[in-house]
Short mmCIF file of C-alpha atoms in Angstrom, two decimals:
data_model
loop_
_atom_site.label_atom_id
_atom_site.label_comp_id
_atom_site.label_asym_id
_atom_site.label_seq_id
_atom_site.Cartn_x
_atom_site.Cartn_y
_atom_site.Cartn_z
CA MET A 548 40.78 -110.79 -101.13
CA PRO A 549 43.46 -108.37 -102.38
CA SER A 550 47.05 -109.50 -102.32
CA ALA A 551 49.67 -107.91 -100.05
CA ILE A 552 51.13 -106.23 -103.09
CA GLY A 553 47.74 -104.77 -103.99
CA LEU A 554 47.13 -103.48 -100.43
CA LYS A 555 50.42 -101.58 -100.22
CA PRO A 556 49.38 -98.65 -102.44
CA LEU A 557 46.09 -98.35 -100.55
CA ILE A 558 47.84 -98.26 -97.20
CA LEU A 559 50.32 -95.64 -98.39
CA ALA A 560 47.49 -93.50 -99.78
CA GLY A 561 45.63 -93.76 -96.49
CA VAL A 562 48.67 -92.72 -94.47
CA MET A 563 49.26 -89.72 -96.74
CA ALA A 564 45.63 -88.62 -96.47
CA LEU A 565 45.74 -88.94 -92.69
CA SER A 566 48.96 -86.88 -92.56
CA LEU A 567 47.44 -84.11 -94.70
CA ALA A 568 44.31 -84.00 -92.60
CA THR A 569 46.35 -83.81 -89.41
CA ALA A 570 48.44 -80.98 -90.83
CA ALA A 571 45.31 -79.07 -91.85
CA LEU A 572 43.84 -79.45 -88.37
CA ALA A 573 47.10 -78.27 -86.83
CA GLU A 574 47.13 -75.23 -89.10
CA ASP A 575 43.62 -74.20 -87.97
CA ALA A 576 44.33 -74.86 -84.33
CA PRO A 577 45.56 -71.96 -82.17
CA PRO A 578 49.30 -72.00 -81.42
CA PRO A 579 50.35 -73.18 -77.97
CA GLN A 580 50.99 -69.63 -76.67
CA ALA A 581 47.37 -68.60 -77.40
CA ASP A 582 46.19 -70.28 -74.19
CA SER A 583 48.94 -68.51 -72.26
CA LEU A 584 47.89 -65.20 -73.85
CA LEU A 585 44.28 -65.67 -72.81
CA GLU A 586 45.36 -66.49 -69.26
CA ARG A 587 47.30 -63.20 -69.00
CA LEU A 588 44.89 -60.79 -70.69
CA ASP A 589 42.82 -60.10 -67.58
CA GLU A 590 45.96 -58.67 -65.95
CA GLN A 591 46.68 -56.22 -68.81
CA GLU A 592 45.66 -52.59 -69.29
CA GLY A 593 42.53 -51.81 -71.27
CA ALA A 594 44.00 -50.99 -74.68
CA LEU A 595 46.16 -54.12 -74.74
CA ARG A 596 43.23 -56.29 -73.68
CA ASP A 597 41.02 -54.68 -76.34
CA PHE A 598 43.68 -55.23 -79.02
CA TYR A 599 43.67 -58.99 -78.40
CA ALA A 600 39.89 -59.01 -78.13
CA VAL A 601 39.79 -57.63 -81.69
CA ARG A 602 42.14 -60.46 -82.68
CA GLU A 603 40.01 -63.03 -80.82
CA GLY A 604 43.04 -63.96 -78.75
CA ARG A 605 45.32 -64.66 -81.74
CA PRO A 606 49.04 -63.91 -81.20
CA ALA A 607 50.40 -61.07 -83.33
CA TRP A 608 54.15 -61.61 -83.35
CA GLN A 609 54.94 -65.23 -84.25
CA ASP A 610 56.49 -64.49 -87.63
CA VAL A 611 60.10 -63.29 -87.68
CA ALA A 612 59.38 -61.06 -90.69
CA THR A 613 56.57 -59.29 -88.82
CA VAL A 614 58.90 -58.43 -85.94
CA ALA A 615 61.70 -57.35 -88.28
CA ASP A 616 59.37 -55.05 -90.23
CA PHE A 617 57.98 -53.61 -87.01
CA ALA A 618 61.50 -52.88 -85.72
CA ALA A 619 62.34 -51.15 -89.01
CA ALA A 620 59.21 -49.02 -88.71
CA LEU A 621 60.08 -48.03 -85.13
CA ARG A 622 63.45 -46.73 -86.33
CA THR A 623 61.60 -44.21 -88.54
CA LEU A 624 59.95 -42.46 -85.58
CA ASP A 625 62.81 -39.98 -85.50
CA THR A 626 61.01 -38.32 -88.44
CA ASP A 627 58.37 -37.29 -85.88
CA GLY A 628 60.96 -35.98 -83.43
CA LEU A 629 60.62 -39.06 -81.20
CA ASN A 630 63.57 -41.19 -80.11
CA PRO A 631 63.40 -44.68 -81.67
CA LEU A 632 65.61 -46.04 -78.87
CA ASP A 633 62.69 -45.50 -76.47
CA TYR A 634 60.95 -48.43 -78.20
CA ARG A 635 64.04 -50.71 -78.29
CA PRO A 636 63.61 -52.11 -81.83
CA ASP A 637 66.84 -54.13 -81.74
CA ALA A 638 65.88 -55.68 -78.41
CA LEU A 639 62.54 -56.78 -79.88
CA VAL A 640 64.27 -58.66 -82.71
CA THR A 641 66.70 -60.31 -80.27
CA ALA A 642 63.92 -61.27 -77.85
CA HIS A 643 61.84 -62.81 -80.65
CA ARG A 644 64.81 -64.93 -81.75
CA GLN A 645 65.30 -66.14 -78.17
CA VAL A 646 61.68 -67.01 -77.38
CA TYR A 647 61.26 -68.93 -80.62
CA ALA A 648 64.49 -70.85 -80.15
CA GLU A 649 64.49 -74.51 -79.23
CA GLY A 650 63.48 -75.10 -75.62
CA SER A 651 61.29 -72.00 -75.17
CA THR A 652 57.85 -72.41 -73.65
CA PRO A 653 54.41 -71.17 -74.76
CA ALA A 654 54.42 -68.90 -71.70
CA ASP A 655 57.68 -67.27 -72.90
CA ARG A 656 56.15 -66.65 -76.32
CA ALA A 657 52.96 -65.25 -74.81
CA ARG A 658 54.97 -62.81 -72.69
CA PHE A 659 56.87 -61.67 -75.77
CA ASP A 660 53.66 -61.22 -77.75
CA LEU A 661 52.19 -59.00 -75.05
CA GLN A 662 55.38 -56.99 -74.77
CA ALA A 663 55.64 -56.37 -78.54
CA SER A 664 51.99 -55.30 -78.68
CA ARG A 665 52.53 -53.01 -75.72
CA VAL A 666 55.42 -51.34 -77.59
CA LEU A 667 53.21 -50.91 -80.65
CA LEU A 668 50.38 -49.28 -78.70
CA THR A 669 52.83 -47.05 -76.82
CA ALA A 670 54.37 -45.79 -80.06
CA LEU A 671 50.93 -45.14 -81.54
CA ARG A 672 49.81 -43.24 -78.45
CA HIS A 673 52.96 -41.13 -78.55
CA LEU A 674 52.37 -40.31 -82.22
CA GLN A 675 48.78 -39.45 -81.53
CA ARG A 676 48.81 -37.64 -78.18
CA GLY A 677 52.48 -36.96 -77.48
CA LYS A 678 55.01 -38.71 -75.30
CA VAL A 679 55.04 -36.01 -72.60
CA ASP A 680 52.08 -35.23 -70.34
CA PRO A 681 51.75 -31.42 -70.59
CA TYR A 682 50.22 -31.22 -67.12
CA ARG A 683 53.49 -32.48 -65.63
CA ILE A 684 55.64 -29.68 -67.05
CA ASP A 685 53.20 -26.75 -67.12
CA PRO A 686 51.16 -26.14 -63.95
CA ASP A 687 48.98 -23.63 -65.84
CA TRP A 688 48.06 -26.03 -68.66
CA GLU A 689 44.30 -26.06 -69.36
CA VAL A 690 44.04 -27.60 -72.84
CA PRO A 691 42.46 -31.08 -72.87
CA ILE A 692 44.00 -33.43 -75.45
CA GLU A 693 41.08 -34.48 -77.60
CA ALA A 694 42.63 -37.23 -79.70
CA PRO A 695 40.19 -39.89 -80.93
CA PRO A 696 40.53 -43.50 -79.72
CA LEU A 697 42.92 -45.73 -81.62
CA ASP A 698 41.32 -47.80 -84.40
CA LEU A 699 42.26 -51.21 -83.03
CA PRO A 700 40.73 -53.33 -85.84
CA ALA A 701 42.70 -51.30 -88.41
CA ILE A 702 45.85 -51.64 -86.30
CA SER A 703 45.39 -55.40 -86.08
CA ARG A 704 45.00 -55.65 -89.87
CA ALA A 705 48.10 -53.48 -90.33
CA VAL A 706 50.13 -55.85 -88.12
CA ASP A 707 49.02 -58.90 -90.09
CA ALA A 708 49.87 -57.17 -93.37
CA HIS A 709 53.18 -55.70 -92.07
CA ARG A 710 51.87 -52.19 -92.87
CA PHE A 711 53.21 -50.40 -89.81
CA GLU A 712 53.77 -47.06 -91.54
CA GLN A 713 50.06 -47.10 -92.41
CA ALA A 714 49.21 -47.52 -88.72
CA PHE A 715 51.65 -44.74 -87.78
CA ALA A 716 50.17 -42.40 -90.40
CA ALA A 717 46.65 -43.00 -89.07
CA ALA A 718 47.77 -42.12 -85.53
CA ARG A 719 49.59 -38.89 -86.42
CA PRO A 720 47.68 -35.58 -86.42
CA SER A 721 46.30 -35.15 -89.94
CA ALA A 722 46.51 -31.34 -89.90
CA PRO A 723 48.85 -29.82 -92.55
CA PRO A 724 50.99 -27.93 -89.96
CA TYR A 725 52.14 -31.26 -88.52
CA GLU A 726 53.37 -32.52 -91.89
CA ARG A 727 55.10 -29.19 -92.54
CA LEU A 728 56.96 -29.53 -89.24
CA ARG A 729 58.02 -33.07 -90.17
CA ALA A 730 59.26 -31.86 -93.53
CA GLY A 731 61.13 -29.03 -91.81
CA LEU A 732 62.74 -31.47 -89.38
CA ALA A 733 63.97 -33.60 -92.28
CA ARG A 734 65.39 -30.52 -94.00
CA TYR A 735 67.28 -29.28 -90.94
CA ARG A 736 68.67 -32.75 -90.23
CA HIS A 737 69.95 -32.86 -93.80
CA ILE A 738 71.68 -29.52 -93.22
CA GLU A 739 73.20 -30.92 -90.02
CA ARG A 740 74.56 -33.95 -91.91
CA GLN A 741 76.13 -31.57 -94.42
CA GLY A 742 78.00 -29.81 -91.62
CA GLY A 743 75.52 -27.11 -90.57
CA TRP A 744 76.11 -23.44 -91.29
CA PRO A 745 78.96 -21.06 -90.50
CA MET A 746 78.97 -18.86 -87.41
CA LEU A 747 79.46 -15.12 -87.68
CA PRO A 748 82.16 -13.71 -85.37
CA LEU A 749 80.82 -11.83 -82.37
CA ARG A 750 81.43 -8.13 -82.89
CA PRO A 751 80.26 -5.07 -80.96
CA GLU A 752 79.69 -2.94 -84.05
CA PRO A 753 76.62 -3.59 -86.24
CA LEU A 754 76.87 -4.43 -89.92
CA ARG A 755 74.82 -1.91 -91.91
CA PRO A 756 73.58 -1.89 -95.52
CA GLY A 757 76.31 -0.78 -97.88
CA ASP A 758 79.16 -1.66 -95.49
CA LEU A 759 82.29 -3.35 -96.77
CA HIS A 760 83.19 -6.06 -94.26
CA GLU A 761 84.98 -9.42 -94.09
CA ASP A 762 81.91 -11.01 -92.44
CA VAL A 763 79.77 -10.53 -95.55
CA PRO A 764 80.90 -13.69 -97.43
CA LEU A 765 80.10 -15.76 -94.31
CA LEU A 766 76.70 -14.05 -94.03
CA ARG A 767 75.99 -14.79 -97.70
CA GLU A 768 76.92 -18.45 -97.21
CA ARG A 769 74.81 -18.69 -94.04
CA LEU A 770 71.70 -17.37 -95.78
CA ALA A 771 72.29 -19.42 -98.93
CA ILE A 772 72.39 -22.66 -96.94
CA MET A 773 68.94 -21.88 -95.57
CA GLY A 774 67.66 -20.62 -98.92
CA GLU A 775 66.40 -17.36 -97.43
CA LEU A 776 66.10 -16.24 -101.07
CA GLU A 777 66.50 -18.54 -104.05
CA VAL A 778 68.66 -15.87 -105.68
CA MET A 779 71.10 -16.20 -102.79
CA VAL A 780 71.50 -19.91 -103.48
CA ALA A 781 72.08 -19.15 -107.13
CA ASP A 782 74.67 -16.50 -106.27
CA LEU A 783 76.65 -18.91 -104.13
CA PHE A 784 76.49 -22.10 -106.14
CA ALA A 785 75.96 -21.01 -109.74
CA GLY A 786 78.61 -18.32 -109.80
CA VAL A 787 76.22 -15.44 -110.56
CA GLU A 788 78.07 -12.22 -109.84
CA SER A 789 76.44 -9.36 -107.94
CA ARG A 790 76.46 -5.85 -109.31
CA ASP A 791 79.21 -4.99 -106.82
CA THR A 792 82.21 -7.17 -107.66
CA ASP A 793 83.61 -6.96 -104.11
CA PRO A 794 82.25 -10.01 -102.23
CA ARG A 795 82.67 -8.12 -98.95
CA ARG A 796 79.99 -5.59 -99.90
CA TYR A 797 76.75 -5.81 -97.89
CA ASP A 798 74.67 -5.13 -100.97
CA GLU A 799 70.97 -4.66 -101.64
CA ARG A 800 70.09 -8.28 -102.41
CA LEU A 801 71.83 -9.51 -99.28
CA VAL A 802 70.05 -6.83 -97.22
CA GLU A 803 66.70 -8.08 -98.54
CA ALA A 804 67.63 -11.64 -97.57
CA VAL A 805 68.53 -10.47 -94.06
CA LYS A 806 65.20 -8.64 -93.77
CA GLU A 807 63.36 -11.81 -94.69
CA PHE A 808 65.38 -13.70 -92.08
CA GLN A 809 64.53 -11.04 -89.48
CA GLN A 810 60.85 -11.22 -90.32
CA ARG A 811 60.82 -15.00 -89.96
CA HIS A 812 62.50 -14.77 -86.55
CA LEU A 813 60.33 -11.94 -85.17
CA LEU A 814 63.21 -9.49 -85.14
CA GLU A 815 63.06 -5.80 -86.03
CA VAL A 816 63.07 -5.77 -89.83
CA ASP A 817 65.76 -3.16 -90.56
CA GLY A 818 68.45 -5.13 -92.45
CA ILE A 819 71.04 -4.27 -89.77
CA ILE A 820 73.12 -7.13 -88.33
CA GLY A 821 72.96 -6.06 -84.70
CA PRO A 822 73.32 -8.22 -81.57
CA GLN A 823 69.89 -9.88 -81.79
CA THR A 824 70.09 -10.67 -85.50
CA ARG A 825 73.66 -11.96 -85.15
CA GLU A 826 72.59 -14.15 -82.23
CA ALA A 827 69.69 -15.60 -84.24
CA LEU A 828 71.98 -16.28 -87.22
CA ASN A 829 74.41 -18.11 -84.93
CA VAL A 830 71.90 -20.48 -83.35
CA PRO A 831 73.36 -23.92 -84.22
CA VAL A 832 71.34 -26.18 -86.47
CA SER A 833 71.17 -28.75 -83.63
CA ARG A 834 69.24 -26.25 -81.51
CA ARG A 835 66.84 -25.55 -84.35
CA ILE A 836 66.28 -29.31 -84.67
CA ASP A 837 65.46 -29.51 -80.96
CA GLN A 838 63.09 -26.57 -81.34
CA ILE A 839 61.24 -28.32 -84.18
CA ARG A 840 61.00 -31.56 -82.17
CA VAL A 841 59.55 -29.70 -79.19
CA ASN A 842 56.90 -28.12 -81.38
CA LEU A 843 56.02 -31.42 -83.04
CA GLU A 844 55.20 -32.63 -79.52
CA ARG A 845 53.02 -29.55 -78.94
CA ALA A 846 51.29 -30.25 -82.25
CA ARG A 847 50.46 -33.78 -81.05
CA TRP A 848 48.81 -32.25 -77.98
CA LEU A 849 46.70 -29.80 -79.92
CA LEU A 850 45.96 -30.78 -83.51
CA HIS A 851 43.09 -33.18 -82.86
CA GLY A 852 39.39 -32.54 -82.65
CA LEU A 853 39.67 -28.95 -83.81
CA PRO A 854 36.25 -27.44 -84.59
CA ASP A 855 35.49 -26.06 -88.04
CA SER A 856 35.24 -22.53 -86.64
CA PHE A 857 37.32 -21.25 -83.72
CA VAL A 858 39.64 -18.51 -82.48
CA LEU A 859 43.32 -19.50 -82.17
CA VAL A 860 45.68 -17.34 -80.10
CA ASP A 861 49.32 -17.97 -81.03
CA ILE A 862 51.07 -16.67 -77.90
CA ALA A 863 54.74 -16.83 -78.90
CA GLY A 864 53.91 -15.67 -82.44
CA TYR A 865 51.98 -12.63 -81.17
CA ARG A 866 49.07 -13.23 -83.50
CA ILE A 867 45.44 -14.30 -83.51
CA SER A 868 43.47 -16.18 -86.18
CA TYR A 869 39.71 -16.55 -86.40
CA PHE A 870 38.73 -19.48 -88.61
CA ARG A 871 35.25 -18.47 -89.76
CA PRO A 872 32.42 -20.88 -90.64
CA ASP A 873 32.56 -19.83 -94.32
CA GLY A 874 36.22 -20.90 -94.58
CA ASP A 875 37.70 -17.40 -94.47
CA VAL A 876 40.41 -16.67 -91.90
CA TRP A 877 40.71 -13.32 -90.12
CA ARG A 878 44.19 -12.63 -88.71
CA SER A 879 45.68 -9.86 -86.64
CA ARG A 880 48.47 -8.91 -84.25
CA ILE A 881 48.25 -9.28 -80.49
CA VAL A 882 50.08 -8.23 -77.33
CA VAL A 883 50.55 -11.01 -74.76
CA GLY A 884 51.74 -11.31 -71.16
CA ARG A 885 55.19 -10.38 -70.04
CA PRO A 886 57.53 -13.25 -69.08
CA TYR A 887 56.73 -12.81 -65.39
CA ARG A 888 52.96 -12.56 -66.10
CA ARG A 889 52.55 -15.24 -68.68
CA THR A 890 49.52 -15.72 -70.87
CA PRO A 891 48.39 -19.30 -70.12
CA SER A 892 47.66 -22.12 -72.55
CA LEU A 893 43.99 -23.01 -72.37
CA ARG A 894 40.90 -24.08 -74.29
CA SER A 895 37.52 -22.50 -73.65
CA ARG A 896 34.53 -20.88 -75.43
CA ILE A 897 33.78 -17.21 -75.98
CA THR A 898 30.32 -16.76 -74.49
CA TYR A 899 29.73 -13.02 -74.31
CA LEU A 900 31.21 -9.63 -75.12
CA THR A 901 31.38 -6.49 -72.96
CA LEU A 902 31.07 -3.21 -74.84
CA ASN A 903 32.37 0.03 -73.30
CA PRO A 904 33.78 -1.91 -70.34
CA THR A 905 34.89 -0.55 -67.02
CA TRP A 906 38.10 -2.07 -65.65
CA THR A 907 38.46 -3.36 -62.12
CA VAL A 908 42.16 -3.56 -61.26
CA PRO A 909 43.06 -7.24 -60.63
CA PRO A 910 44.71 -8.11 -57.29
CA THR A 911 48.17 -8.81 -58.76
CA ILE A 912 48.28 -5.55 -60.72
CA LEU A 913 46.89 -3.68 -57.72
CA ARG A 914 49.58 -5.08 -55.42
CA GLU A 915 52.58 -4.92 -57.76
CA ASP A 916 51.88 -1.92 -59.99
CA VAL A 917 49.15 0.41 -58.75
CA LEU A 918 49.76 0.60 -54.99
CA PRO A 919 53.46 1.52 -55.40
CA GLY A 920 52.41 4.31 -57.77
CA VAL A 921 49.69 5.62 -55.43
CA ARG A 922 52.06 5.57 -52.45
CA ARG A 923 54.53 7.69 -54.39
CA ASP A 924 51.88 10.14 -55.58
CA LEU A 925 48.14 10.16 -54.87
CA GLY A 926 47.71 11.90 -58.22
CA TYR A 927 48.30 8.46 -59.84
CA LEU A 928 44.59 7.79 -59.27
CA TRP A 929 43.40 10.85 -61.19
CA GLU A 930 46.02 10.38 -63.88
CA HIS A 931 44.65 6.90 -64.61
CA ASP A 932 40.98 7.79 -63.94
CA LEU A 933 40.68 5.28 -61.08
CA MET A 934 37.76 5.36 -58.65
CA VAL A 935 38.22 4.01 -55.13
CA LEU A 936 35.37 1.76 -53.96
CA SER A 937 34.54 -0.23 -50.86
CA PRO A 938 33.88 -3.98 -51.21
CA SER A 939 30.15 -3.13 -51.37
CA GLY A 940 30.72 -0.67 -54.22
CA GLN A 941 30.47 2.55 -52.21
CA ARG A 942 32.62 5.45 -53.49
CA LEU A 943 35.48 6.32 -51.10
CA ASP A 944 37.58 9.47 -50.72
CA PRO A 945 41.17 8.45 -51.69
CA ARG A 946 42.60 10.92 -49.15
CA GLU A 947 40.96 8.99 -46.30
CA VAL A 948 42.45 5.61 -47.26
CA ASN A 949 45.64 4.33 -45.62
CA TRP A 950 47.42 3.27 -48.79
CA TRP A 951 50.04 1.33 -46.85
CA HIS A 952 47.25 -0.83 -45.44
CA PRO A 953 44.30 -0.24 -47.76
CA GLY A 954 42.32 -3.33 -46.81
CA ASN A 955 39.85 -4.62 -49.40
CA VAL A 956 39.44 -1.46 -51.43
CA ILE A 957 38.55 -1.81 -55.11
CA LEU A 958 40.01 0.38 -57.83
CA ARG A 959 37.91 0.75 -60.95
CA GLN A 960 38.55 2.65 -64.16
CA ARG A 961 35.60 4.23 -65.94
CA SER A 962 34.70 3.22 -69.49
CA GLY A 963 35.98 5.31 -72.35
CA PRO A 964 38.64 5.42 -75.06
CA GLN A 965 41.46 5.53 -72.47
CA ASN A 966 40.16 2.57 -70.47
CA ALA A 967 42.80 -0.17 -70.19
CA LEU A 968 40.40 -2.60 -71.90
CA GLY A 969 39.52 -0.21 -74.71
CA ARG A 970 36.01 -0.42 -76.16
CA VAL A 971 35.31 -4.18 -76.18
CA VAL A 972 36.20 -7.35 -74.25
CA LEU A 973 35.68 -10.94 -75.43
CA ARG A 974 34.95 -13.12 -72.39
CA PHE A 975 35.48 -16.87 -71.94
CA PRO A 976 35.49 -18.96 -68.73
CA ASN A 977 38.94 -19.81 -67.37
CA ASP A 978 40.70 -20.01 -64.01
CA HIS A 979 43.26 -17.32 -64.93
CA LEU A 980 40.77 -14.49 -65.51
CA VAL A 981 42.29 -13.68 -68.89
CA TYR A 982 40.37 -12.48 -71.95
CA LEU A 983 40.74 -10.83 -75.34
CA HIS A 984 40.30 -7.07 -75.44
CA ASP A 985 40.88 -3.73 -77.11
CA THR A 986 43.56 -1.29 -75.91
CA PRO A 987 44.32 2.44 -76.08
CA ALA A 988 48.03 1.60 -76.49
CA GLN A 989 47.80 0.91 -80.23
CA GLY A 990 51.45 1.80 -80.82
CA LEU A 991 52.63 -1.48 -79.29
CA PHE A 992 51.23 -3.42 -82.25
CA ALA A 993 53.98 -1.96 -84.44
CA ARG A 994 56.66 -3.82 -82.45
CA GLU A 995 57.85 -7.23 -83.67
CA GLN A 996 58.05 -8.72 -80.16
CA ARG A 997 54.98 -7.84 -78.13
CA ALA A 998 55.06 -9.33 -74.62
CA PHE A 999 53.88 -6.30 -72.65
CA SER A 1000 50.56 -7.18 -70.97
CA SER A 1001 49.73 -8.61 -67.56
CA GLY A 1002 48.44 -11.88 -69.03
CA CYS A 1003 45.40 -10.85 -71.05
CA ILE A 1004 45.55 -10.59 -74.83
CA ARG A 1005 45.24 -7.21 -76.53
CA VAL A 1006 43.97 -7.55 -80.09
CA GLN A 1007 44.57 -5.14 -82.95
CA GLY A 1008 41.30 -4.52 -84.81
CA VAL A 1009 39.27 -6.33 -82.16
CA LEU A 1010 36.07 -4.42 -83.04
CA GLN A 1011 36.10 -6.12 -86.44
CA LEU A 1012 36.60 -9.50 -84.77
CA ALA A 1013 33.68 -8.73 -82.44
CA GLN A 1014 31.40 -7.95 -85.39
CA TYR A 1015 32.42 -11.17 -87.15
CA LEU A 1016 31.54 -13.14 -84.02
CA PHE A 1017 28.14 -11.47 -83.84
CA ASP A 1018 27.48 -12.09 -87.55
CA ASP A 1019 28.71 -15.70 -87.58
CA THR A 1020 26.69 -16.72 -84.52
CA GLY A 1021 23.46 -15.01 -85.53
CA THR A 1022 23.72 -12.50 -82.70
CA PRO A 1023 21.74 -9.34 -83.64
CA ALA A 1024 24.20 -6.59 -82.65
CA HIS A 1025 26.14 -3.85 -84.43
CA VAL A 1026 29.41 -3.15 -82.65
CA ALA A 1027 30.09 0.36 -83.96
CA THR A 1028 26.62 1.60 -83.06
CA LEU A 1029 26.66 0.14 -79.57
CA VAL A 1030 30.17 1.44 -78.86
CA SER A 1031 29.20 4.94 -79.97
CA GLU A 1032 26.37 4.97 -77.44
CA GLY A 1033 28.94 4.78 -74.64
CA VAL A 1034 26.85 2.50 -72.43
CA THR A 1035 28.51 -0.44 -70.65
CA ARG A 1036 26.64 -3.62 -71.56
CA ASN A 1037 27.17 -7.38 -71.92
CA ILE A 1038 25.90 -9.17 -75.04
CA SER A 1039 25.79 -12.97 -75.06
CA LEU A 1040 26.57 -14.80 -78.27
CA GLU A 1041 23.73 -16.89 -79.65
CA ARG A 1042 26.28 -19.72 -79.99
CA PRO A 1043 29.57 -19.89 -78.05
CA VAL A 1044 32.72 -19.83 -80.18
CA PRO A 1045 35.65 -22.11 -79.22
CA VAL A 1046 38.91 -20.35 -78.36
CA ILE A 1047 42.36 -21.90 -77.96
CA LEU A 1048 45.39 -20.15 -76.45
CA HIS A 1049 48.53 -22.06 -77.36
CA TYR A 1050 52.31 -21.60 -77.27
CA TRP A 1051 54.39 -22.36 -80.40
CA THR A 1052 58.04 -21.41 -80.87
CA VAL A 1053 58.14 -22.78 -84.42
CA ASP A 1054 55.40 -22.02 -86.92
CA PRO A 1055 55.27 -23.90 -90.24
CA SER A 1056 54.13 -21.37 -92.82
CA GLU A 1057 52.09 -22.42 -95.84
CA ASP A 1058 55.08 -21.97 -98.16
CA GLY A 1059 56.90 -24.72 -96.24
CA ARG A 1060 59.36 -22.46 -94.42
CA LEU A 1061 59.63 -22.54 -90.66
CA VAL A 1062 59.21 -19.38 -88.62
CA PHE A 1063 61.28 -19.49 -85.43
CA ARG A 1064 60.13 -17.40 -82.47
CA PRO A 1065 61.97 -16.43 -79.29
CA ASP A 1066 61.03 -18.70 -76.39
CA ILE A 1067 59.67 -15.75 -74.37
CA TYR A 1068 58.39 -17.91 -71.50
CA GLU A 1069 61.39 -20.30 -71.52
CA ARG A 1070 59.20 -23.37 -71.90
CA ASP A 1071 61.17 -25.23 -74.56
CA ALA A 1072 63.94 -26.52 -72.30
CA ALA A 1073 61.64 -28.35 -69.87
CA LEU A 1074 59.72 -29.95 -72.72
CA ARG A 1075 62.88 -30.97 -74.56
CA GLU A 1076 64.26 -32.56 -71.40
CA ALA A 1077 61.03 -34.49 -70.83
CA LEU A 1078 60.91 -35.55 -74.48
CA ASP A 1079 64.49 -36.88 -74.30
CA ARG A 1080 64.02 -38.67 -70.99
CA PRO A 1081 64.14 -42.46 -71.64
CA LEU A 1082 60.98 -44.45 -71.10
CA PRO A 1083 60.98 -46.70 -68.03
CA ARG A 1084 61.85 -50.31 -68.87
#
């Protein structure tokens, strides 16, 4: 029998082994709040429940470093134009400290875990789909947000590895325009931190090329800050002298910089500092920052699930792009609806084309434009080649119609080169009865700002676009031949082509510069207000 002295080491070894085994079991066992989490999951919304299902009920936010890194990541959401305070990063850190303090209960910790995960999923949804519901601020909105579902297993792994920026990057739209807008936002915020740019005094007289004026040094500084031309930056900061030694001279190089500024702001490109150009130059950098933030939100609505080939109508930019299946892009100018007859935002599919169309006057145009003209002078009908028809299509004598109470008469314009729709119409289903079409008023395409229509979109060179659609969809039709025949006919595309009508007031060009457009429909303010509205607690 071993002595007491000999048993002592054995007993100590046994106690140590038992302690290690107990510790290992405790490490594998779920923490106390796991049971509380499981009890509460049935009450949670789907995404939160699914997140913990992926984790098999494991808590996500026990470690103080995890919460601290998450809070730091939330503070970076201002780079996407979102407000980090909406997600209360400091409050998360404070709450974690409190619930893991002595005396807290597993239920307290479970509630915190759910709340932190809810904040994470909210931030990811905002990055992916936008914070603001577009249907709430635009009654005419018809563009479904087609963002893919969140990758919850990847998000769970990112939480465990403290890789929150990786999760944010996966949620953001991956399209290059979104990253260009983010880069532009960072640039303009840097300019704001440096004090912004100088304002030009308001003056009634325009500044013209060659003028000698005291505003010119301010103008040169204003353009140099934005880098409208690299040479302008060099002139200001490297001491390069212009050919005219008088700094008040509005010289050639400065005129070229102003023309570039005008082009990027959809102003008349004439080099003259008139009221509109001066107003655009004097927009504070803070307003430009707000404009970029608003358009980042619009990008989150749109830049998901885009097809490889589609037609994109840029309403505020007055242009159209057709992304062809072979990778080429056809672009052209457009005329859009006037501010009181806005072209809507929508997503649809071009299904057929009408060649040599007639034009039936829509009810709004009939009531607000045509009837007042006819009442003033019956010759309005002949001047615009309008036939008067009964609801059944029977031709009526205009002199026998009471134009103050015309009833349900229909006015229709015959096909031909002077028809309001021109020679071709691209049709797509939508509740607003808008479409893409040709126009006899080709001169309007020369204007920089082109909001002149009654809602439909007039397209410069639309016959070429029509032929591309026929060719790319395998539709056997030759536009020029069919138009020359003069017969009104509808031709269905063998495959519908997606079309998106969208409103951007900032366009990120491929060279990284931002093109600012006038907010012709005054939509930015409502979106900015909604974007800045705090989230409910």
